[in-house]
Short mmCIF file of C-alpha atoms in Angstrom, two decimals:
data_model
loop_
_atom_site.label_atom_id
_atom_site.label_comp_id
_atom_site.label_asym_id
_atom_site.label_seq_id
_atom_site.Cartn_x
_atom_site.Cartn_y
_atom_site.Cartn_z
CA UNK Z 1 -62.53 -15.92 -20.42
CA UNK Z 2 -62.03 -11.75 -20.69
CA UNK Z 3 -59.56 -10.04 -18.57
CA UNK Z 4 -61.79 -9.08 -16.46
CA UNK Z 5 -63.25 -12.56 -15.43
CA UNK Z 6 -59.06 -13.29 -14.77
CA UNK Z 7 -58.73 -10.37 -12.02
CA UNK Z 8 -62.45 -11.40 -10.62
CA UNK Z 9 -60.59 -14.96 -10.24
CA UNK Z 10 -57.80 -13.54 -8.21
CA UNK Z 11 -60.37 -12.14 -5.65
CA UNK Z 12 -62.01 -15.39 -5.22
CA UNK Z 13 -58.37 -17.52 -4.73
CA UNK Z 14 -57.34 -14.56 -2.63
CA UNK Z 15 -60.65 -15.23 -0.75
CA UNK Z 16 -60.08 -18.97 -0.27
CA UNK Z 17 -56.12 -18.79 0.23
CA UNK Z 18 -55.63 -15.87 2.15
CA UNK Z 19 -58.17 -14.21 3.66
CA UNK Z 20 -61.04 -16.16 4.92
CA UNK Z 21 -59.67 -17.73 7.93
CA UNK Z 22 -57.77 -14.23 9.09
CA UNK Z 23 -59.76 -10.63 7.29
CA UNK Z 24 -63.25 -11.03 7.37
CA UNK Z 25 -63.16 -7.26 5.99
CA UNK Z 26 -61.41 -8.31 3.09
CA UNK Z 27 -62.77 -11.39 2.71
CA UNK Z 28 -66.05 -9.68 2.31
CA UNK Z 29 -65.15 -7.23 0.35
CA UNK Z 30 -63.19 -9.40 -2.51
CA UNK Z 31 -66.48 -10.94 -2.81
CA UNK Z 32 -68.01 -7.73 -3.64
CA UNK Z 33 -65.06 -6.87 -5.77
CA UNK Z 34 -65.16 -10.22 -7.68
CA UNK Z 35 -69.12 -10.48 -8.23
CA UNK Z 36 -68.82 -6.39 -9.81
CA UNK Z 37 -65.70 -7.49 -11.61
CA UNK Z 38 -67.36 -10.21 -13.34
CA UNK Z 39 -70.84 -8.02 -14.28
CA UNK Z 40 -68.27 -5.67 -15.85
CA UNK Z 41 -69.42 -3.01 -13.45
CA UNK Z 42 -67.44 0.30 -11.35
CA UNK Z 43 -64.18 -1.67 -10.24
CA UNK Z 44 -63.27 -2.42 -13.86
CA UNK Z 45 -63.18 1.27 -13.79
CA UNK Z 46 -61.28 1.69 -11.00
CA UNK Z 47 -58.66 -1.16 -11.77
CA UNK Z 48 -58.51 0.11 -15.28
CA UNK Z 49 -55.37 2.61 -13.35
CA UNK Z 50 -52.99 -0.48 -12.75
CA UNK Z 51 -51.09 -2.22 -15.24
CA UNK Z 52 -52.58 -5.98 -15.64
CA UNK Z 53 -50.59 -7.24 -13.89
CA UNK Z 54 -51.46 -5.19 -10.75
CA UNK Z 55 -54.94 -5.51 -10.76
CA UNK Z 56 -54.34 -7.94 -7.77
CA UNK Z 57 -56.41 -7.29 -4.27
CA UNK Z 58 -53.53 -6.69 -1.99
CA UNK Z 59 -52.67 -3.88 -4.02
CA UNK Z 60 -56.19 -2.42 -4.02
CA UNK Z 61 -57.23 -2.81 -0.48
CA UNK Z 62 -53.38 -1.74 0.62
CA UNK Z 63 -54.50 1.80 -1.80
CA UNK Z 64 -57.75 2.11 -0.18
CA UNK Z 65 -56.39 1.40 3.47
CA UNK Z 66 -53.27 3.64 2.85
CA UNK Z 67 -56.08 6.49 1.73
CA UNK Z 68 -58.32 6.02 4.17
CA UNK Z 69 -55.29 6.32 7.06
CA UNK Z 70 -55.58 10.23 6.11
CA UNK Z 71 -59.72 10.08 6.18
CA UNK Z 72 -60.37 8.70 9.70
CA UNK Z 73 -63.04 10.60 10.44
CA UNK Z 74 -64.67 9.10 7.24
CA UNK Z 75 -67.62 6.05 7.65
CA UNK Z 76 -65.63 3.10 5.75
CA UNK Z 77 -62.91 3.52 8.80
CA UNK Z 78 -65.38 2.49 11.26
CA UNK Z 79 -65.06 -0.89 9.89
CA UNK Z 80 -61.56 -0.61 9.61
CA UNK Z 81 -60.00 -2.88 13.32
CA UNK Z 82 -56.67 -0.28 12.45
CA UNK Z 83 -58.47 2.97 12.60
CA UNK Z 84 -60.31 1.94 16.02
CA UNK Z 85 -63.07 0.59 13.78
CA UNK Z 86 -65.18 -2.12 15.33
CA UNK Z 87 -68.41 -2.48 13.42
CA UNK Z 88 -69.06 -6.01 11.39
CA UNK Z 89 -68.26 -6.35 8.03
CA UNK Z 90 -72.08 -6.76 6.82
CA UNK Z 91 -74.68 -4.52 6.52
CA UNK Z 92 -73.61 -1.52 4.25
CA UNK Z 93 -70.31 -2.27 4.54
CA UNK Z 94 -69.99 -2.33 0.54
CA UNK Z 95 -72.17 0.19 -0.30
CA UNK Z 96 -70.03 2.43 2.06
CA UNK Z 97 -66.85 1.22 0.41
CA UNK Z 98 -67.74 2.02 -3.17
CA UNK Z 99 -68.36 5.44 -1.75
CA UNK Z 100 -65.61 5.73 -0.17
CA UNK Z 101 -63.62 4.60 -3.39
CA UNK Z 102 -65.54 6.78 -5.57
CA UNK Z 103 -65.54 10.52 -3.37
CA UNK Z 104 -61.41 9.56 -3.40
CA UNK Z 105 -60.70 8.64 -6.48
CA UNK Z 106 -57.98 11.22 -7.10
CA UNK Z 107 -55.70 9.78 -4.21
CA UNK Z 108 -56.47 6.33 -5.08
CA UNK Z 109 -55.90 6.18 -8.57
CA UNK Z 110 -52.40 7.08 -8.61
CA UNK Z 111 -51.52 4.24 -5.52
CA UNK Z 112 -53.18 1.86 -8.51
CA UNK Z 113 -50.89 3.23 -11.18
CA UNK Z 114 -47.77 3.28 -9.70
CA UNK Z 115 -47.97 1.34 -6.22
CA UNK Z 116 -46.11 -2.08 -5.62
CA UNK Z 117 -47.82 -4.65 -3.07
CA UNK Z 118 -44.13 -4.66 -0.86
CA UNK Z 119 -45.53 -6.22 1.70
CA UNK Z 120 -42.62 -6.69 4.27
CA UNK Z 121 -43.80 -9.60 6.71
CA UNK Z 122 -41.13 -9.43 9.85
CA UNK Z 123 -42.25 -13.46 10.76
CA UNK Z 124 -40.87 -14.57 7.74
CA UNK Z 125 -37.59 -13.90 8.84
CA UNK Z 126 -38.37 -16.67 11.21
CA UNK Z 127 -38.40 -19.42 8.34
CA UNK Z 128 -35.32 -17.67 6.93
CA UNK Z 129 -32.70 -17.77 9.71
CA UNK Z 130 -32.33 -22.01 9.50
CA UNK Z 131 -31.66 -21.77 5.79
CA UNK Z 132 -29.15 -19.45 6.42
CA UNK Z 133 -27.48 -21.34 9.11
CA UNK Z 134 -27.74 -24.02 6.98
CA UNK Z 135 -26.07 -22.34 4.12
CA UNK Z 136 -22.74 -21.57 7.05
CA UNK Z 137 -23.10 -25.26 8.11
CA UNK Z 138 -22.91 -26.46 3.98
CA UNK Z 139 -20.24 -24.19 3.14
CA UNK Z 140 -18.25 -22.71 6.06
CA UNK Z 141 -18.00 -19.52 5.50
CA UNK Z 142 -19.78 -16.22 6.45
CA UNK Z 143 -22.66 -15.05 4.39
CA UNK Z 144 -22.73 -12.23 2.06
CA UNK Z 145 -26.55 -11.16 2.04
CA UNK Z 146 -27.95 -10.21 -1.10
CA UNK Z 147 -31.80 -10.29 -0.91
CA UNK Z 148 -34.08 -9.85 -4.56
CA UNK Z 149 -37.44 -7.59 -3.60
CA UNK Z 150 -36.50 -6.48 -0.44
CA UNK Z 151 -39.02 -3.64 0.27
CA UNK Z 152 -37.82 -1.89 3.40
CA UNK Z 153 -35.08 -4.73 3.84
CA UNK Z 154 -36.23 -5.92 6.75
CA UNK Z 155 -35.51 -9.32 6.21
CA UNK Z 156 -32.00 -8.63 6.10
CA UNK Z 157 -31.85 -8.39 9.73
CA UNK Z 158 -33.15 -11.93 10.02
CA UNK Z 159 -30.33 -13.08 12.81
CA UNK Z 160 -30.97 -10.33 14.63
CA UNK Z 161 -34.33 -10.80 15.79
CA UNK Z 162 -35.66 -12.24 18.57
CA UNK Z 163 -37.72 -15.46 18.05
CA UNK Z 164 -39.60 -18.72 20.01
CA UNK Z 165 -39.93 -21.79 17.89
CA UNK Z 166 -43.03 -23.97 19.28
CA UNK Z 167 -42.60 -27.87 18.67
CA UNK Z 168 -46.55 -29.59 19.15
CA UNK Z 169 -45.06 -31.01 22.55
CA UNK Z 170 -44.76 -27.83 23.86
CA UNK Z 171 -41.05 -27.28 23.72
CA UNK Z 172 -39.74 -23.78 23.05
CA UNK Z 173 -36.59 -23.22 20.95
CA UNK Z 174 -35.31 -19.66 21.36
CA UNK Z 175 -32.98 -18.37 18.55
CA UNK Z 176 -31.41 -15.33 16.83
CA UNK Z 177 -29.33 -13.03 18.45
CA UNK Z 178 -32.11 -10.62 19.83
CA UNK Z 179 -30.43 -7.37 19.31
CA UNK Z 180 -33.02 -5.90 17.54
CA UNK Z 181 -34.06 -3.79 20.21
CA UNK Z 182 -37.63 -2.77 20.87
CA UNK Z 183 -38.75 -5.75 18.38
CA UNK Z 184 -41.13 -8.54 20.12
CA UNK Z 185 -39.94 -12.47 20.09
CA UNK Z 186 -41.12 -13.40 16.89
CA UNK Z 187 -43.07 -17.12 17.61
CA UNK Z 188 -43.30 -19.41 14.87
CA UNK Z 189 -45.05 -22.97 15.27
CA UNK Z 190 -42.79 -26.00 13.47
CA UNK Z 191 -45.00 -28.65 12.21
CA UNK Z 192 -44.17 -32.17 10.58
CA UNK Z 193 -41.52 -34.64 12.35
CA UNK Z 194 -38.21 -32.52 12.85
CA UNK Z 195 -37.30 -32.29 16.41
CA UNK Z 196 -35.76 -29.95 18.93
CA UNK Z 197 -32.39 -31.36 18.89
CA UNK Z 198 -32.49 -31.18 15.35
CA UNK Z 199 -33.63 -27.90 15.05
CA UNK Z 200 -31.61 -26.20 17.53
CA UNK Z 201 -28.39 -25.77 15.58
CA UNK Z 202 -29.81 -24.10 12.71
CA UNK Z 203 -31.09 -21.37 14.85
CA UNK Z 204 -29.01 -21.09 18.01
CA UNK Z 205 -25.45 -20.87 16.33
CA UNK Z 206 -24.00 -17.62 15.28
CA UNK Z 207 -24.95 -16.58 11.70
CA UNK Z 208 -21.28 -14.87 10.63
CA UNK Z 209 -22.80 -12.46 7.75
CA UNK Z 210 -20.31 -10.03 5.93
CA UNK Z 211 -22.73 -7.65 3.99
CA UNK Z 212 -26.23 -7.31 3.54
CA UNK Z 213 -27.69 -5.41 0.54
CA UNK Z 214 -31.45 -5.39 -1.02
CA UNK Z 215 -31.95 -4.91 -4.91
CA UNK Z 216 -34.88 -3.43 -5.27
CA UNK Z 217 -36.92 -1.73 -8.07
CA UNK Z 218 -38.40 0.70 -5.43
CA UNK Z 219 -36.73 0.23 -2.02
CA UNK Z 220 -38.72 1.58 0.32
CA UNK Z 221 -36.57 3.76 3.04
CA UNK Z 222 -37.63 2.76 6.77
CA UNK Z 223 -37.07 6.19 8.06
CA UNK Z 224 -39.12 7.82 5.41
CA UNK Z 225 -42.81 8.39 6.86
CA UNK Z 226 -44.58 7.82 3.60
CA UNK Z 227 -42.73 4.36 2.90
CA UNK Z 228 -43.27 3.12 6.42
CA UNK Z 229 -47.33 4.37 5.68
CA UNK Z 230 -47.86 2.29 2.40
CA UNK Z 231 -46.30 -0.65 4.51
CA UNK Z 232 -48.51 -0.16 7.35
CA UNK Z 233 -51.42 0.47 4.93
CA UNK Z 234 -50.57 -3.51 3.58
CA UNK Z 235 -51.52 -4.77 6.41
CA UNK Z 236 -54.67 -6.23 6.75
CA UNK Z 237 -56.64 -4.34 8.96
CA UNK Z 238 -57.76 -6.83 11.90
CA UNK Z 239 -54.18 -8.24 12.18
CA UNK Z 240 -52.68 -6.28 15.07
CA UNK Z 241 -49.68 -8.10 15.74
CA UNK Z 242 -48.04 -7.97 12.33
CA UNK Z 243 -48.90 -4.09 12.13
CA UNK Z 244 -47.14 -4.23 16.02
CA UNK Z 245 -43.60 -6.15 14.84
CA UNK Z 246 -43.66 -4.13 11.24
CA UNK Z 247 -43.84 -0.99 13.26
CA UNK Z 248 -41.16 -1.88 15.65
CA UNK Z 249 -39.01 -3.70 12.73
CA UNK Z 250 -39.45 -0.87 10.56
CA UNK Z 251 -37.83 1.41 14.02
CA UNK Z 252 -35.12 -1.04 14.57
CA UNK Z 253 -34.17 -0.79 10.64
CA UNK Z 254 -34.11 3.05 10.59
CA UNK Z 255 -31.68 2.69 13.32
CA UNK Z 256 -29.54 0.03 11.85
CA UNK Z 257 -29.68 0.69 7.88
CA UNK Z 258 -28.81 -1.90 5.45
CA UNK Z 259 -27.35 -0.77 1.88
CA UNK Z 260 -30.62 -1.13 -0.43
CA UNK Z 261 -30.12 -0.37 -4.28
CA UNK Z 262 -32.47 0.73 -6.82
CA UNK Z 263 -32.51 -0.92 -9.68
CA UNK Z 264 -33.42 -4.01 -11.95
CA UNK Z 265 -31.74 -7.25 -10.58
CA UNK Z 266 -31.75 -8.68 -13.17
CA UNK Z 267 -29.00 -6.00 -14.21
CA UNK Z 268 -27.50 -5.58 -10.88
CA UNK Z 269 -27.47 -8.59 -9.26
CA UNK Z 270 -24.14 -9.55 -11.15
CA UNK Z 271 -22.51 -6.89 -9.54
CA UNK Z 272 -23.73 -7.30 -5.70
CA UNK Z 273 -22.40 -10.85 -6.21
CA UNK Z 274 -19.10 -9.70 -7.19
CA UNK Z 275 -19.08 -7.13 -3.78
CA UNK Z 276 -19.18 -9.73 -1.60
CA UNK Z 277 -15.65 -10.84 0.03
CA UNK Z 278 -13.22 -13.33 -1.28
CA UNK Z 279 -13.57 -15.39 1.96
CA UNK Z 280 -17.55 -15.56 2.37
CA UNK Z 281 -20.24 -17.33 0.30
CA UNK Z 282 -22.67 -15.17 -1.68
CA UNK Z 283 -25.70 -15.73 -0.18
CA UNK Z 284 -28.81 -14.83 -2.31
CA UNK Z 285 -32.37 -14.89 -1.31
CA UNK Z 286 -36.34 -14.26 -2.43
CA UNK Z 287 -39.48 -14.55 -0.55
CA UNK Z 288 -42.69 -13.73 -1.44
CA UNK Z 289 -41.45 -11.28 -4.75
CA UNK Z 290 -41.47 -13.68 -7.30
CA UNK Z 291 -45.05 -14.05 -8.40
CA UNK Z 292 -45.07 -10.25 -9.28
CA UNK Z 293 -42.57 -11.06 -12.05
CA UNK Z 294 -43.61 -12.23 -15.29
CA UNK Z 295 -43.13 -15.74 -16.43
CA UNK Z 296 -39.76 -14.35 -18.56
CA UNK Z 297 -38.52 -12.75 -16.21
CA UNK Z 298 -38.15 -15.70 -13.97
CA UNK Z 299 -36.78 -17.33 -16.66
CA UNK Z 300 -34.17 -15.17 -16.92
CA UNK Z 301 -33.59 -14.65 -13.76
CA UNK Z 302 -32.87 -19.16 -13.43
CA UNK Z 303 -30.51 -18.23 -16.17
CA UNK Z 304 -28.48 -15.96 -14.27
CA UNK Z 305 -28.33 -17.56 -11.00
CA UNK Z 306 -26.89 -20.75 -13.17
CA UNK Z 307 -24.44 -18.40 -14.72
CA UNK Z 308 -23.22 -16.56 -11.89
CA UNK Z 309 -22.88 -20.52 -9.96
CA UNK Z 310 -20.77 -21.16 -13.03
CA UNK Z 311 -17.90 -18.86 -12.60
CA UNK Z 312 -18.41 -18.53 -8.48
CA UNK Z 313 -19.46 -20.48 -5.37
CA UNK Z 314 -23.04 -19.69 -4.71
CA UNK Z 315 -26.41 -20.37 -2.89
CA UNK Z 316 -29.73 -19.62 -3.89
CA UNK Z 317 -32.56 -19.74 -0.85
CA UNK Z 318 -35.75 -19.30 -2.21
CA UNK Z 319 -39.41 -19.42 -0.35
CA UNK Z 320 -41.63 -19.12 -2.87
CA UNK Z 321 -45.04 -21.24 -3.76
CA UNK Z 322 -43.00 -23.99 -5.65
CA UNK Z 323 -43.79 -23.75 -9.20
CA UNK Z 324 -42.27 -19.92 -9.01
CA UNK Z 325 -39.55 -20.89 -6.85
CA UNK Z 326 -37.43 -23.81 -6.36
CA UNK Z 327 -39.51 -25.52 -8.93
CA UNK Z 328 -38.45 -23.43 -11.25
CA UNK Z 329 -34.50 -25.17 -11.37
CA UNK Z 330 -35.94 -28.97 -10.75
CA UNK Z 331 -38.80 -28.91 -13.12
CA UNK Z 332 -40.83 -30.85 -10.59
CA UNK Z 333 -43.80 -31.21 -8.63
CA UNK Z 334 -43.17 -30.26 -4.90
CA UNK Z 335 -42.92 -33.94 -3.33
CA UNK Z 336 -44.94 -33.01 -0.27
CA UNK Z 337 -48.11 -31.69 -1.43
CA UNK Z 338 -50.32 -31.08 1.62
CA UNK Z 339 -53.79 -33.63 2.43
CA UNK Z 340 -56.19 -32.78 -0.28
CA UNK Z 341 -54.07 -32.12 -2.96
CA UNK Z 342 -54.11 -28.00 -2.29
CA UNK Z 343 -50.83 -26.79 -2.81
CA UNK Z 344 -51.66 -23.82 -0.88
CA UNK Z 345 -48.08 -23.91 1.10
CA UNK Z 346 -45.00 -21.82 -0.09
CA UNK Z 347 -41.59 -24.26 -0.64
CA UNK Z 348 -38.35 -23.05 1.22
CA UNK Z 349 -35.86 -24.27 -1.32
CA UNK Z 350 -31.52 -23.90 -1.71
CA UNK Z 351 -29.98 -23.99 -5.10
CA UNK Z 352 -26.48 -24.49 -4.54
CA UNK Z 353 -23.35 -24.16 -6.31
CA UNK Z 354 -19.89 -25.16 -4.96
CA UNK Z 355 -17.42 -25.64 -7.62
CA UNK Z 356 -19.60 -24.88 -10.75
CA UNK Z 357 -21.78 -28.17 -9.86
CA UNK Z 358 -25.76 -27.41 -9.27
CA UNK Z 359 -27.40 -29.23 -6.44
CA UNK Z 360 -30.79 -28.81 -5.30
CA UNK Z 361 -32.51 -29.03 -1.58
CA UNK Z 362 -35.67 -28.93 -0.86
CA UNK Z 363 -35.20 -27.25 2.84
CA UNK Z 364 -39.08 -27.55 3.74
CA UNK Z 365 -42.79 -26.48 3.59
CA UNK Z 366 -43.65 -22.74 4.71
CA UNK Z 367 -47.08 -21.27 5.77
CA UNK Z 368 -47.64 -17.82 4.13
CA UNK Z 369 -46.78 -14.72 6.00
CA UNK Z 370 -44.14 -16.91 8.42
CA UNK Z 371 -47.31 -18.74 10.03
CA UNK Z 372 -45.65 -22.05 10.32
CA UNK Z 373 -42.07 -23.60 9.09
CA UNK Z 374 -41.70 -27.66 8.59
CA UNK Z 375 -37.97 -28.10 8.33
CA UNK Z 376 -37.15 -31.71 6.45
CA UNK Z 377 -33.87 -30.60 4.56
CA UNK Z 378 -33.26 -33.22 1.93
CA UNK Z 379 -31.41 -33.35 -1.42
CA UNK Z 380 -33.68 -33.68 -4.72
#
């Protein structure tokens, strides 16, 4: 198999995991991407600009989208739900796309080369705020924040938002502190067999939080215009509701900044651990950042979460498809594997230390982008 037939592969599982069900647009036009990808025809060409490791969809459409936001006027955007576009994605929809691609090459290119795919999903700050409660609950003691591949940070302000929590018997369990002003309740359907009595503490309590800081290799400022436009320009372009709550997120967070720091976490993260007070937990977190990291560097990474539990109390939250996240510390298959066998769900995992001793949790199952959240915390 050539490189090439690899990135035409990621089109077609981005086709059947992502997109299908939600982007006709892009589920269209991965096909078209995939079948010239694997005839070795223009899109080699044009994904020839990103490393290999970038030669991922998300990052093309999101370079495209972000390009054509300054084109409107152009024929691709009348496709395009975000621009006001309301044509079907058939006809010459691909034919006007490789057009498109090809008269803007010189704008595109350089989103390819040097562009990150930071997409900053609001919702999942909905299947974040119980595993931080439950961190308070296991330890008793405020949180110090500390979030790996935070993009904007908006994730950061998880207790802050607003959100509904929809049980399938039609009970609604408000939570967060919903002081995020201007943001919409953030709904979030809970599937499997926890109920609302059970829920309800790890969402209604007060999360006590004594710092909050991203490490990031390119934070992304929410007050600067051209950060908030590549964000905007990663959403797909039918969903209007997550381009609504990043928008008003993204205001709320320009308002209310959050300390982000540029750099390699791997190199800093020692140091934001050792920031946080005497009297709160350290309270470190990924979603959604770890499968842009190569297979070393998540190595490494276990390493020094297992060295830094060593020599202080520590917990590790982690939502992350499992074989990249929690399953990278228990070695294990994810025990709940959906019907089918399609392990197509993301794991929301804790790894924590108290007292230099390691103990895992498998906190529950997680629909991607914060669709869904099936909270069955156990101990592995």
């Amino acid at each position: 198999m050539t490189d090439w037939d690899v990135t035409a592969r990621r089109f077609e599982i981005f086709i059947d995991r992502e997109v299908r069900a939600s982007s006709p647009l892009y589920t269209v036009l991965s096909q078209y991407v995939s079948d010239d990808l694997a005839a070795a025809g223009y899109f080699t060409e044009v994904l020839a600009q990103a490393p290999e490791r970038q030669r991922i969809p998300n990052l093309l459409f999101a370079s495209v989208h972000r390009v054509l936001f300054d084109h409107p006027d152009e024929a691709l955007a009348r496709y395009y739900p975000s621009l006001g576009g309301s044509r079907e994605p058939g006809g010459e929809l691909t034919k006007v796309f490789a057009e498109f691609v090809t008269a803007h090459r010189a704008e595109i290119d350089p989103l390819l080369a040097t562009g990150e795919t930071q997409t900053n999903e609001v919702l999942r700050s909905a299947q974040l705020l119980p595993a931080f409660t439950w961190v308070q609950a296991t330890t008793r003691r405020p949180l110090g924040l500390i979030e790996i591949g935070p993009s904007a940070g908006l994730l950061l302000h998880a207790d802050r938002y607003d959100f509904r929590y929809e049980f399938a018997d039609g009970t609604i369990v408000e939570g967060g502190e919903a002081s995020a002003d201007g943001v919409p309740p953030l709904r979030c359907p809970i599937h499997g067999s926890s109920t609302p009595a059970k829920f309800a503490p790890f969402v209604t309590k007060p999360l006590r939080v004594s710092s909050r800081v991203g490490l990031d290799l390119n934070p992304l400022s929410p007050a600067e215009p051209e950060a908030c436009a590549w964000l905007r320009a990663l959403v797909w372009p039918e969903h209007a509701e997550r381009r609504a709550r990043l928008e008003a997120a993204l205001a709320h967070a320009a308002r209310r900044p959050v300390k982000l720091r540029k750099g390699d976490a791997l190199r800093i993260l020692p140091d934001a651990v050792d920031s946080v007070a005497d009297n709160a937990i350290p309270c470190v977190f990924v979603s959604n950042s770890l499968p842009h990291w190569t297979a070393e560097g998540r190595a490494e990474l276990v390493d020094l979460v297992r060295e830094l539990g060593a020599r202080r109390d520590l917990v590790f939250i982690i939502k992350e498809a499992h074989r990249i996240g929690l399953g990278l510390f228990s070695g294990e298959a994810d025990p709940a594997v959906p019907e089918g066998g399609q392990d197509v769900h993301e794991v929301l995992g804790a790894v924590v230390y108290l007292g230099g001793r390691e103990r895992l949790f498998r906190l529950g199952a997680a629909g991607m982008h914060g669709t869904w959240l099936d909270w069955a915390p156990q101990l592995l």
